Short mmCIF file of C-alpha atoms and ligand atoms in Angstrom, two decimals:
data_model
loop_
_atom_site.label_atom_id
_atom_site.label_comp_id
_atom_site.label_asym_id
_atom_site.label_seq_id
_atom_site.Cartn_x
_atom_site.Cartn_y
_atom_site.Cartn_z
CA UNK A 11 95.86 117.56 90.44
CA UNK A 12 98.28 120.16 90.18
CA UNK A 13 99.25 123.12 92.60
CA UNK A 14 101.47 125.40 91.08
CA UNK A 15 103.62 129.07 91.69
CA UNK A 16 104.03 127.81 95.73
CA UNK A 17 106.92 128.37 97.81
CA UNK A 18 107.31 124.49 98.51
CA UNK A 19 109.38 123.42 101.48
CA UNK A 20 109.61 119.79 101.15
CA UNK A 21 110.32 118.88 104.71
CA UNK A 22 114.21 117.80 104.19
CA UNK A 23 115.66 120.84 104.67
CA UNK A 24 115.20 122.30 101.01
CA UNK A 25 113.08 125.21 99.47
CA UNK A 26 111.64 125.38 96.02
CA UNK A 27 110.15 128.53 94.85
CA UNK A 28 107.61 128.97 92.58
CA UNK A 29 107.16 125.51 92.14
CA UNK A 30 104.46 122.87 91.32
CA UNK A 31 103.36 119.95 92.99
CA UNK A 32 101.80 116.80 90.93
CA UNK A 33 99.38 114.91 92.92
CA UNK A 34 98.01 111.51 91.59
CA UNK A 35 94.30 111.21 93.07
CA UNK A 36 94.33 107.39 92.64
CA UNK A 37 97.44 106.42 94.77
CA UNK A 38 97.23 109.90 96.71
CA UNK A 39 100.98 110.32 96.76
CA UNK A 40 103.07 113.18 95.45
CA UNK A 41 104.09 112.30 91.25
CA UNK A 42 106.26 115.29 91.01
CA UNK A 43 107.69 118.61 92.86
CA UNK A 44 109.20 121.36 90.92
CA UNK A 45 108.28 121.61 87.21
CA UNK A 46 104.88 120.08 86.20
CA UNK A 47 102.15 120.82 83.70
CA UNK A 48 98.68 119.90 83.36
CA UNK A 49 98.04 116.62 81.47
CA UNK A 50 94.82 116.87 79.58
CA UNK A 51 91.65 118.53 81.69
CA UNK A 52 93.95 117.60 85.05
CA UNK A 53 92.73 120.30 87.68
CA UNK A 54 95.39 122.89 88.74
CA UNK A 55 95.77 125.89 90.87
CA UNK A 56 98.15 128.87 91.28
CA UNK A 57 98.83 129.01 94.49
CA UNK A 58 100.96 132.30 94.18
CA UNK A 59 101.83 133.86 97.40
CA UNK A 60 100.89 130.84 99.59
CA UNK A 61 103.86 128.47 101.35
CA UNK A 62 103.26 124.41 100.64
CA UNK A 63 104.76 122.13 103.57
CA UNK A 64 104.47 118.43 104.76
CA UNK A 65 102.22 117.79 107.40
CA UNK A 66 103.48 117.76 110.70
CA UNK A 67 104.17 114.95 112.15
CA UNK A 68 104.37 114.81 115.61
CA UNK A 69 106.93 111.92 117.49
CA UNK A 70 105.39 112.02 121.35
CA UNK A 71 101.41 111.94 121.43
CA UNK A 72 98.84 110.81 123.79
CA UNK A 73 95.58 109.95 122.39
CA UNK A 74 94.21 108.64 125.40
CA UNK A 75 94.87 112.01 127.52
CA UNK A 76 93.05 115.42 126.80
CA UNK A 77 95.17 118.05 128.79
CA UNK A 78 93.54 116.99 132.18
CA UNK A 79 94.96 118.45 135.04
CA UNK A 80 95.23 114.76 136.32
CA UNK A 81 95.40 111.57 134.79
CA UNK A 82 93.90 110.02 137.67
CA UNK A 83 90.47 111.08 136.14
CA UNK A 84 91.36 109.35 133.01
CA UNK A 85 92.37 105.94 135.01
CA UNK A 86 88.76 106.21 135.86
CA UNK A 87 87.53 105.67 132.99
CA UNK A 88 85.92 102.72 130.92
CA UNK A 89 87.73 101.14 127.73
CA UNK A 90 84.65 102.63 125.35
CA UNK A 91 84.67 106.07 126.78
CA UNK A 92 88.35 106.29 126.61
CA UNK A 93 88.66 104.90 122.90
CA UNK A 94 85.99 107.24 122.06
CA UNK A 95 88.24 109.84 123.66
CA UNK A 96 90.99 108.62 121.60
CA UNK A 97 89.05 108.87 118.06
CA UNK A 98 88.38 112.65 119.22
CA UNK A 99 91.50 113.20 119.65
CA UNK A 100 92.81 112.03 116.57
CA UNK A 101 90.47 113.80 114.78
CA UNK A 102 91.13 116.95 116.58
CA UNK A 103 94.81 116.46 115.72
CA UNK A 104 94.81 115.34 111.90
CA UNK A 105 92.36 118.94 111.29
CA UNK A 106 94.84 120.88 113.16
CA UNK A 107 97.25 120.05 110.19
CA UNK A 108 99.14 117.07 112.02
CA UNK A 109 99.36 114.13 109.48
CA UNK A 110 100.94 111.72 111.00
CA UNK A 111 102.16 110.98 114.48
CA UNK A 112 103.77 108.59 117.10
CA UNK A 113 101.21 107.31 119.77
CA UNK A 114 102.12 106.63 123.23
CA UNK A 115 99.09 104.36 123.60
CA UNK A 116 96.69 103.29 126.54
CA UNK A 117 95.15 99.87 127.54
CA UNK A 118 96.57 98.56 123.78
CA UNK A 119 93.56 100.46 122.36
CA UNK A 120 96.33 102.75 120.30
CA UNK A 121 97.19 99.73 117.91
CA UNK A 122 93.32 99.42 117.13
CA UNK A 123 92.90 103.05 116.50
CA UNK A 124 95.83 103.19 114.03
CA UNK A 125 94.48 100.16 112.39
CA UNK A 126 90.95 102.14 111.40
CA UNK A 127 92.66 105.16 110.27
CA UNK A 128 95.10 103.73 108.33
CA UNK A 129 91.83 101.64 106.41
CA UNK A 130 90.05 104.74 106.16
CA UNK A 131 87.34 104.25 108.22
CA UNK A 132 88.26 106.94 110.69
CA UNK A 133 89.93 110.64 110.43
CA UNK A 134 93.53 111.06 112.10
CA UNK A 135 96.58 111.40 111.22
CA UNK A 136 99.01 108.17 110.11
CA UNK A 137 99.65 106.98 113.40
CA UNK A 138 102.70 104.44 115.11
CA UNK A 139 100.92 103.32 118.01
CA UNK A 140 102.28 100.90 120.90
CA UNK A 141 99.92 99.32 122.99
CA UNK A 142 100.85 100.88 126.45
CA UNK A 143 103.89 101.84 127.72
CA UNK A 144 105.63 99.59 130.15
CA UNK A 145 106.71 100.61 133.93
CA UNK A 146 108.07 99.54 137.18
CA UNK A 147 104.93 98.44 139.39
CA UNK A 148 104.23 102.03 141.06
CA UNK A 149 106.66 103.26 138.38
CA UNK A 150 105.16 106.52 135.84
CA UNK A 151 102.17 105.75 133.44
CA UNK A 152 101.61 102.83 135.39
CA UNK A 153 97.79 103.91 135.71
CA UNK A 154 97.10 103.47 132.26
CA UNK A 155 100.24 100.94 131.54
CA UNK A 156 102.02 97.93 131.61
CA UNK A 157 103.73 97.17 135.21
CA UNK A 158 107.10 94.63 135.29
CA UNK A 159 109.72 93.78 137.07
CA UNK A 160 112.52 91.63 136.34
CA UNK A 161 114.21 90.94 132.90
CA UNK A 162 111.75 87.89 132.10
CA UNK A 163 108.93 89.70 132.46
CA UNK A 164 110.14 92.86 130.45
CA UNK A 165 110.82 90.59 127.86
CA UNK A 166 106.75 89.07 128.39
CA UNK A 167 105.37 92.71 127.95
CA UNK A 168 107.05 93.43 125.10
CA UNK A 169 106.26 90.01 123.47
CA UNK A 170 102.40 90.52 124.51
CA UNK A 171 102.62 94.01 122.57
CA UNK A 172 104.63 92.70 119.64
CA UNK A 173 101.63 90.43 119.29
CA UNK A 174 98.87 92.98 119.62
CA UNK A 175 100.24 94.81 117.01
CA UNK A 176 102.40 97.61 118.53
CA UNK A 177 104.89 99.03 116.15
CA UNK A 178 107.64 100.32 118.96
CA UNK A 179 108.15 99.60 122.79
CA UNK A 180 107.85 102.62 125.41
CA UNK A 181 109.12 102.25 128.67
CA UNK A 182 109.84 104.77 131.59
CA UNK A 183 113.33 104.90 132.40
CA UNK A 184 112.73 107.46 135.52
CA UNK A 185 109.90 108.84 137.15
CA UNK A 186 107.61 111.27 135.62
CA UNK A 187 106.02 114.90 136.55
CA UNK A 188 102.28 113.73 136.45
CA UNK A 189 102.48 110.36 138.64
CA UNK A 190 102.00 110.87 141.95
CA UNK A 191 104.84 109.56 144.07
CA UNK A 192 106.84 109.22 141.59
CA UNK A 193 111.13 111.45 141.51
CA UNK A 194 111.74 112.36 137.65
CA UNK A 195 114.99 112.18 138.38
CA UNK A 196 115.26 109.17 139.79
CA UNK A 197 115.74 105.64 137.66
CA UNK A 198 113.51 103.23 137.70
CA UNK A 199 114.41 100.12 135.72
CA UNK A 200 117.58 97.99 136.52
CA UNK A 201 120.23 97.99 133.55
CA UNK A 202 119.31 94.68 133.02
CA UNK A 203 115.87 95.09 132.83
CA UNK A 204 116.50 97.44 130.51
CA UNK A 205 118.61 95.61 128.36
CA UNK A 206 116.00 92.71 127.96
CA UNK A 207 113.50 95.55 126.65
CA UNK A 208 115.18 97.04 124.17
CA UNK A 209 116.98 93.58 123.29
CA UNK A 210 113.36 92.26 123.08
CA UNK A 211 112.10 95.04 120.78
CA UNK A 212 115.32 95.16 118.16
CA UNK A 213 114.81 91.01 118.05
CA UNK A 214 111.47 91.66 117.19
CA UNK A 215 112.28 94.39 114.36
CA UNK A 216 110.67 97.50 116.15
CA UNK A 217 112.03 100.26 118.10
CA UNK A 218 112.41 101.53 121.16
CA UNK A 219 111.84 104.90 122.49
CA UNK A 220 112.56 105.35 126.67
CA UNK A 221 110.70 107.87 128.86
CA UNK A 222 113.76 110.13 130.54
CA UNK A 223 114.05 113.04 132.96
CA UNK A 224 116.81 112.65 134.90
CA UNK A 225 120.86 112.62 132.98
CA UNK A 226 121.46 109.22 135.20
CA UNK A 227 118.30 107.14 133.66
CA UNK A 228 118.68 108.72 130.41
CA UNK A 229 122.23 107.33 130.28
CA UNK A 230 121.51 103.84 131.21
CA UNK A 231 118.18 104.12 128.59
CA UNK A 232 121.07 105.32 126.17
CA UNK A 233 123.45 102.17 127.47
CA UNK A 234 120.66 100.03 126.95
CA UNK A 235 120.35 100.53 123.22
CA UNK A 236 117.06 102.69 123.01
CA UNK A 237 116.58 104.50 119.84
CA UNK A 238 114.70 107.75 120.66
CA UNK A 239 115.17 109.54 124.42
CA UNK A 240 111.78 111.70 125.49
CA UNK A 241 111.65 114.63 127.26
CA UNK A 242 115.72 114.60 128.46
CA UNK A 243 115.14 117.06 130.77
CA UNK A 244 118.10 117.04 132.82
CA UNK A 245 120.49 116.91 130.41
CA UNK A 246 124.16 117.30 131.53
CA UNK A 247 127.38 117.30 129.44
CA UNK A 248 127.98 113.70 129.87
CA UNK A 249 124.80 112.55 128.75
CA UNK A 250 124.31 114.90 125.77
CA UNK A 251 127.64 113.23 124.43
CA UNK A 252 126.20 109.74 124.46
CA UNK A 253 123.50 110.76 122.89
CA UNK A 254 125.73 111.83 120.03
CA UNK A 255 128.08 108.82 120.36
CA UNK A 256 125.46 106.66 120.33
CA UNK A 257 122.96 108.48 117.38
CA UNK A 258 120.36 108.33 119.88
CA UNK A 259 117.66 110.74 118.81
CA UNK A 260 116.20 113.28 121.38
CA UNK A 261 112.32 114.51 121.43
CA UNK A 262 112.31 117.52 123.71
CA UNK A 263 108.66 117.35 124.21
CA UNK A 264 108.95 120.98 125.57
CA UNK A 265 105.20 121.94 125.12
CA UNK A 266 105.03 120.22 128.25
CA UNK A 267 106.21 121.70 130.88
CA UNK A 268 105.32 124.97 129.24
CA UNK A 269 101.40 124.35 129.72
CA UNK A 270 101.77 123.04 133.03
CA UNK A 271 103.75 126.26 134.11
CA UNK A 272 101.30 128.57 132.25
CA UNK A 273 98.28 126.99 133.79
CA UNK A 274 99.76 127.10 137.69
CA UNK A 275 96.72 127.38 139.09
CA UNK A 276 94.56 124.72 138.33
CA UNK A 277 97.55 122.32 138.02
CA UNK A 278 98.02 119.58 140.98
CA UNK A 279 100.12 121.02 143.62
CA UNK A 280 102.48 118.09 142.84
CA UNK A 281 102.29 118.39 139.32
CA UNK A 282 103.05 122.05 139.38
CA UNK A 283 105.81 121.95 142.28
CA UNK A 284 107.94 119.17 139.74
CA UNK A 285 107.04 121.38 136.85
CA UNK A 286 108.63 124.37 138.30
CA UNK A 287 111.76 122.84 139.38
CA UNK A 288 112.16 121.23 135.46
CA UNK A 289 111.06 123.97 133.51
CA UNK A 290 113.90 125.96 133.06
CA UNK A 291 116.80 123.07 133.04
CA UNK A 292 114.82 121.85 130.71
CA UNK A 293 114.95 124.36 128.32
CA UNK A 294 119.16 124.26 129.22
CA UNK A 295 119.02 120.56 128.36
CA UNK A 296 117.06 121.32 124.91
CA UNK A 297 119.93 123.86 123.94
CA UNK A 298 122.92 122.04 125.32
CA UNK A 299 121.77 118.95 123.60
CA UNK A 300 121.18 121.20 120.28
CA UNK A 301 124.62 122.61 120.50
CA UNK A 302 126.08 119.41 120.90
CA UNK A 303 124.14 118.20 117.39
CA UNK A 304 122.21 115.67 118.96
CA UNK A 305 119.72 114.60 116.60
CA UNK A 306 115.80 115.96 117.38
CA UNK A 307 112.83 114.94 116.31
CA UNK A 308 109.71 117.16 117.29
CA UNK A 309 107.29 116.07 119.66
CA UNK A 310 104.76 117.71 121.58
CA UNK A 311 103.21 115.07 124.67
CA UNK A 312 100.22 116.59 123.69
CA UNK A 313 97.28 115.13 126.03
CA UNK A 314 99.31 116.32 129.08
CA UNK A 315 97.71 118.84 131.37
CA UNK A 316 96.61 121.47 129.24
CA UNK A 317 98.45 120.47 126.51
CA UNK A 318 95.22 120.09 124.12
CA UNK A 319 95.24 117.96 120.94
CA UNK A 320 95.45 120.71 117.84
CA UNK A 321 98.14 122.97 119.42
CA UNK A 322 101.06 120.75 118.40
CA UNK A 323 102.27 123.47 115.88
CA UNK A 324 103.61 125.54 119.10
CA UNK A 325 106.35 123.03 119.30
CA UNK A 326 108.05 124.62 116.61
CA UNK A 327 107.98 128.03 117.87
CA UNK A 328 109.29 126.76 121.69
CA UNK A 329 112.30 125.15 119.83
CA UNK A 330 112.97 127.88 117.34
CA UNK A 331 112.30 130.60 120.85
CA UNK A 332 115.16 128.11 122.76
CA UNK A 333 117.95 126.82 120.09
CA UNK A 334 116.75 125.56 116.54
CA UNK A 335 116.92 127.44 113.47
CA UNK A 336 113.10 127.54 111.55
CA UNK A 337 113.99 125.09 108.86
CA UNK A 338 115.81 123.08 111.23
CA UNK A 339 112.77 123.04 113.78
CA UNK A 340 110.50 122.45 110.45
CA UNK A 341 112.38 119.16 109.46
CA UNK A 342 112.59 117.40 112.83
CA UNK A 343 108.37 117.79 112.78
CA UNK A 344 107.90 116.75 109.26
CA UNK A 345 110.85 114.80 107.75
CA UNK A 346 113.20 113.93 110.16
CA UNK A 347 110.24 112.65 112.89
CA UNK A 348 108.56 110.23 110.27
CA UNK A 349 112.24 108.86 109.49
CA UNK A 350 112.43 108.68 113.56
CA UNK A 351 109.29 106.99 114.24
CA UNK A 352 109.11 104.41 111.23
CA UNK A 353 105.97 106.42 108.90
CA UNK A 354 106.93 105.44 105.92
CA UNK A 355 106.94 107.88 102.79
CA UNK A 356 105.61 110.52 104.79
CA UNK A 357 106.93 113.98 106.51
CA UNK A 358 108.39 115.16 103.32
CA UNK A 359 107.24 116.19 99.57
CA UNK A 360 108.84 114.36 97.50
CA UNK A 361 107.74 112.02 94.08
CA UNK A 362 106.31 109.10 95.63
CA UNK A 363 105.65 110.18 99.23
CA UNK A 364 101.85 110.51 100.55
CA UNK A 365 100.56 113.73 99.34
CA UNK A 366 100.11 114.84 103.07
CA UNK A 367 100.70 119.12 103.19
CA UNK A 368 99.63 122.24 104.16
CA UNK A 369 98.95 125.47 102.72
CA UNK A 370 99.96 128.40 104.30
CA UNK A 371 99.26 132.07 104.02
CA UNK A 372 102.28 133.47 105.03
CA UNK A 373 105.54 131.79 105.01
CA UNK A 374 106.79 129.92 108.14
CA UNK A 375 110.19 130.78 107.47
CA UNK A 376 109.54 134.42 108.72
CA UNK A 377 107.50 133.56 111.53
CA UNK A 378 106.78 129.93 111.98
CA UNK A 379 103.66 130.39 113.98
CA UNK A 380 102.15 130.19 110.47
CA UNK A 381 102.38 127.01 110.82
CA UNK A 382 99.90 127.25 113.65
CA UNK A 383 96.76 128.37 111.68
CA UNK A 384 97.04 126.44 107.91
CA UNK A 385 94.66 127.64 105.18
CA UNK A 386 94.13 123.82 104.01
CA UNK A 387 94.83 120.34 105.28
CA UNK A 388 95.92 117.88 102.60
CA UNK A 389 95.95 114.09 103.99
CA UNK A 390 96.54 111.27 100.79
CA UNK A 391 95.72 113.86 98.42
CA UNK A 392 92.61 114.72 100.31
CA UNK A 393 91.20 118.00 101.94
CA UNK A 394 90.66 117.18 105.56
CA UNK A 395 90.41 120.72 107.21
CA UNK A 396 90.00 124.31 105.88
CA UNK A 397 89.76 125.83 102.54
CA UNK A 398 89.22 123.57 99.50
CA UNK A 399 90.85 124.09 96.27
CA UNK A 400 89.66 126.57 93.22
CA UNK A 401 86.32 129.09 93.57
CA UNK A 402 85.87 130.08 97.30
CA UNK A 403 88.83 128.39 98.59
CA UNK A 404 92.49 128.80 98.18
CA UNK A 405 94.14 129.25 94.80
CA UNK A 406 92.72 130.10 91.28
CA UNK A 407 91.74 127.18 88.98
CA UNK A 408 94.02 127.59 86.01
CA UNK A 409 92.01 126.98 82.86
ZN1 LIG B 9 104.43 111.39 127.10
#
């Protein structure tokens, strides 16, 4: 198949106008972007007018949470209903136009999940899955994840996930806004416990992202080795230049806070009190740590309270409202987040990388809350949501 006459931005930073985009149905991977003509009686479409871009790909998601204004009702629940829960939400997320994404997984049902997407026998997006992230005992997540202290035992839990299947380590380096009882800006592991998990993940060939509020955990996460810092939301000076020293890549995650503070009164007094106090040096952090050039990939902790699966696309709009140029904001969701997060041939259009786009009406670069509300969902050369291709649907079927 051939779309052709797009504007095509191919997710690393580059534009092509008027161009054409080879797919080959077998492998369902891109053949060719820029010049192309049909082969024989190969299907193509003039997609004049319309904007062609990667799929998102979103680096921070929770499958197992669905924008509940606690988590404690989600504790509550039994492994079927919440891996039930989890195949919604995956499927609510791949139609929104989110092809691939990082999950932050939940009683190591994640790895499972991922495994029947990724053989077809359930819609979602590509997914990274751990099996649950790993905490202090009382320490955030630890409702739904794994509790340790001590160096030997960090090393256990991440050995007991390497051997489910996870494909990165999460652990919380400070407290967090929606555990009870818990400071966000206070650290929770030692440094040495924290060296022994990320030392356990890099021996074991996968990576590890750290759970960070406050500048004095995020530095010691940084210290430690970790390879992508979430959420950074008290960023200081300090710790925005170890994050550059050390190529340590940052996921603002600010749809966060931004649904908790928009939805003040049916969040949890607690939830809402911490929210209010982060909010804004959050946004500070975002921009400080932009202006230093830290590297950002896009991610949206969607699952949080109120932030519902299929709005990940407003991620793009918070960082281009706070600090990011559009194309810049547009690559650390497609391209640079799949690099990030280990997805393989995907977040970008380019010959041989999985024909995963969107078709837009209007073009993001003007206003990128296009990206918000795609015409057409393309996963592995597939339409998974919207408008199909030719009569009825988007583009003219060039005979
Ligand atoms: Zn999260």
């Amino acid at each position: 198949m051939i779309i052709r006459d797009a504007r095509v931005i191919d997710g690393t930073g580059a534009v092509h106008e008027d161009a054409a985009v080879r797919v080959d149905p077998d492998s369902g991977r891109v053949e060719a972007v820029g010049d192309a003509e049909p082969r024989g009686d190969e299907p193509a479409y003039d997609l004049d007018g319309k904007t062609v871009m990667p799929g998102l790909v979103d680096a921070h998601v929770h499958y197992s949470l669905s924008g509940e204004a606690s988590v404690v009702s989600v504790a509550a629940m039994s492994d079927a209903e919440l891996a039930l829960t989890e195949a919604e939400n995956a499927r609510t997320t791949l139609e929104s136009g989110v092809t691939g994404v990082r999950a932050m997984g939940a009683r190591d049902l994640d790895v499972v999940l991922a495994d029947r997407i990724a053989r077809g026998n359930l819609p979602g997006p590509r997914t990274v899955a751990n099996c649950r992230s790993i905490t202090i005992t009382g320490g955030h997540g630890h409702h739904l994840g794994r509790e340790v202290d001590g160096p030997t035992e960090c090393r256990k839990a991440v050995r007991e996930q390497i051997k489910q299947g996870a494909q990165f380590v999460k652990f919380m380096a400070t407290g967090g806004v929606t555990t009870p009882g818990t400071d966000p800006n206070s650290p929770a592991f030692t440094d040495a416990e924290m060296d022994a998990l990320v030392d356990e993940a890099h021996r074991r060939g996968v990576h590890a992202a750290a759970h960070a509020h406050g500048a004095a955990g995020a530095r010691a996460a940084v210290r430690a080795g970790v390879d992508t810092l979430e959420h950074g939301t008290f960023l200081d000076e300090e710790t925005v230049d170890l994050l550059v020293a050390e190529d340590v890549t940052l996921v603002p995650t600010l749809s966060a806070p931004h649904h908790i503070v928009r939805n003040a009164d049916s969040a949890t007094d607690e939830s809402l009190r911490k929210t209010n106090d982060v909010y804004e040096r959050h946004v500070e952090s975002f921009r400080l740590a932009v202006e230093a050039g830290v590297d950002v990939a896009s991610g949206t902790d969607a699952g949080t309270p109120f932030n519902y699966h299929g709005t990940n696309a407003a991620e793009i709009s918070f960082m281009v409202e706070y600090a990011m140029e559009p194309m810049d904001a547009i690559v650390a969701m497609t391209g640079r987040s799949a690099e990030v997060i280990g997805l393989d041939d995907a977040g970008t259009l380019e010959s041989g990388s999985h024909a995963d786009f969107l078709v837009l009406d209007d073009d993001p670069l003007d206003d990128v809350a296009a990206i918000g509300d795609p015409r057409t969902v393309v996963k592995g050369g597939e339409v998974v949501a919207g408008d199909g291709f030719g009569s009825g649907g988007v583009g003219e079927r060039v005979e």
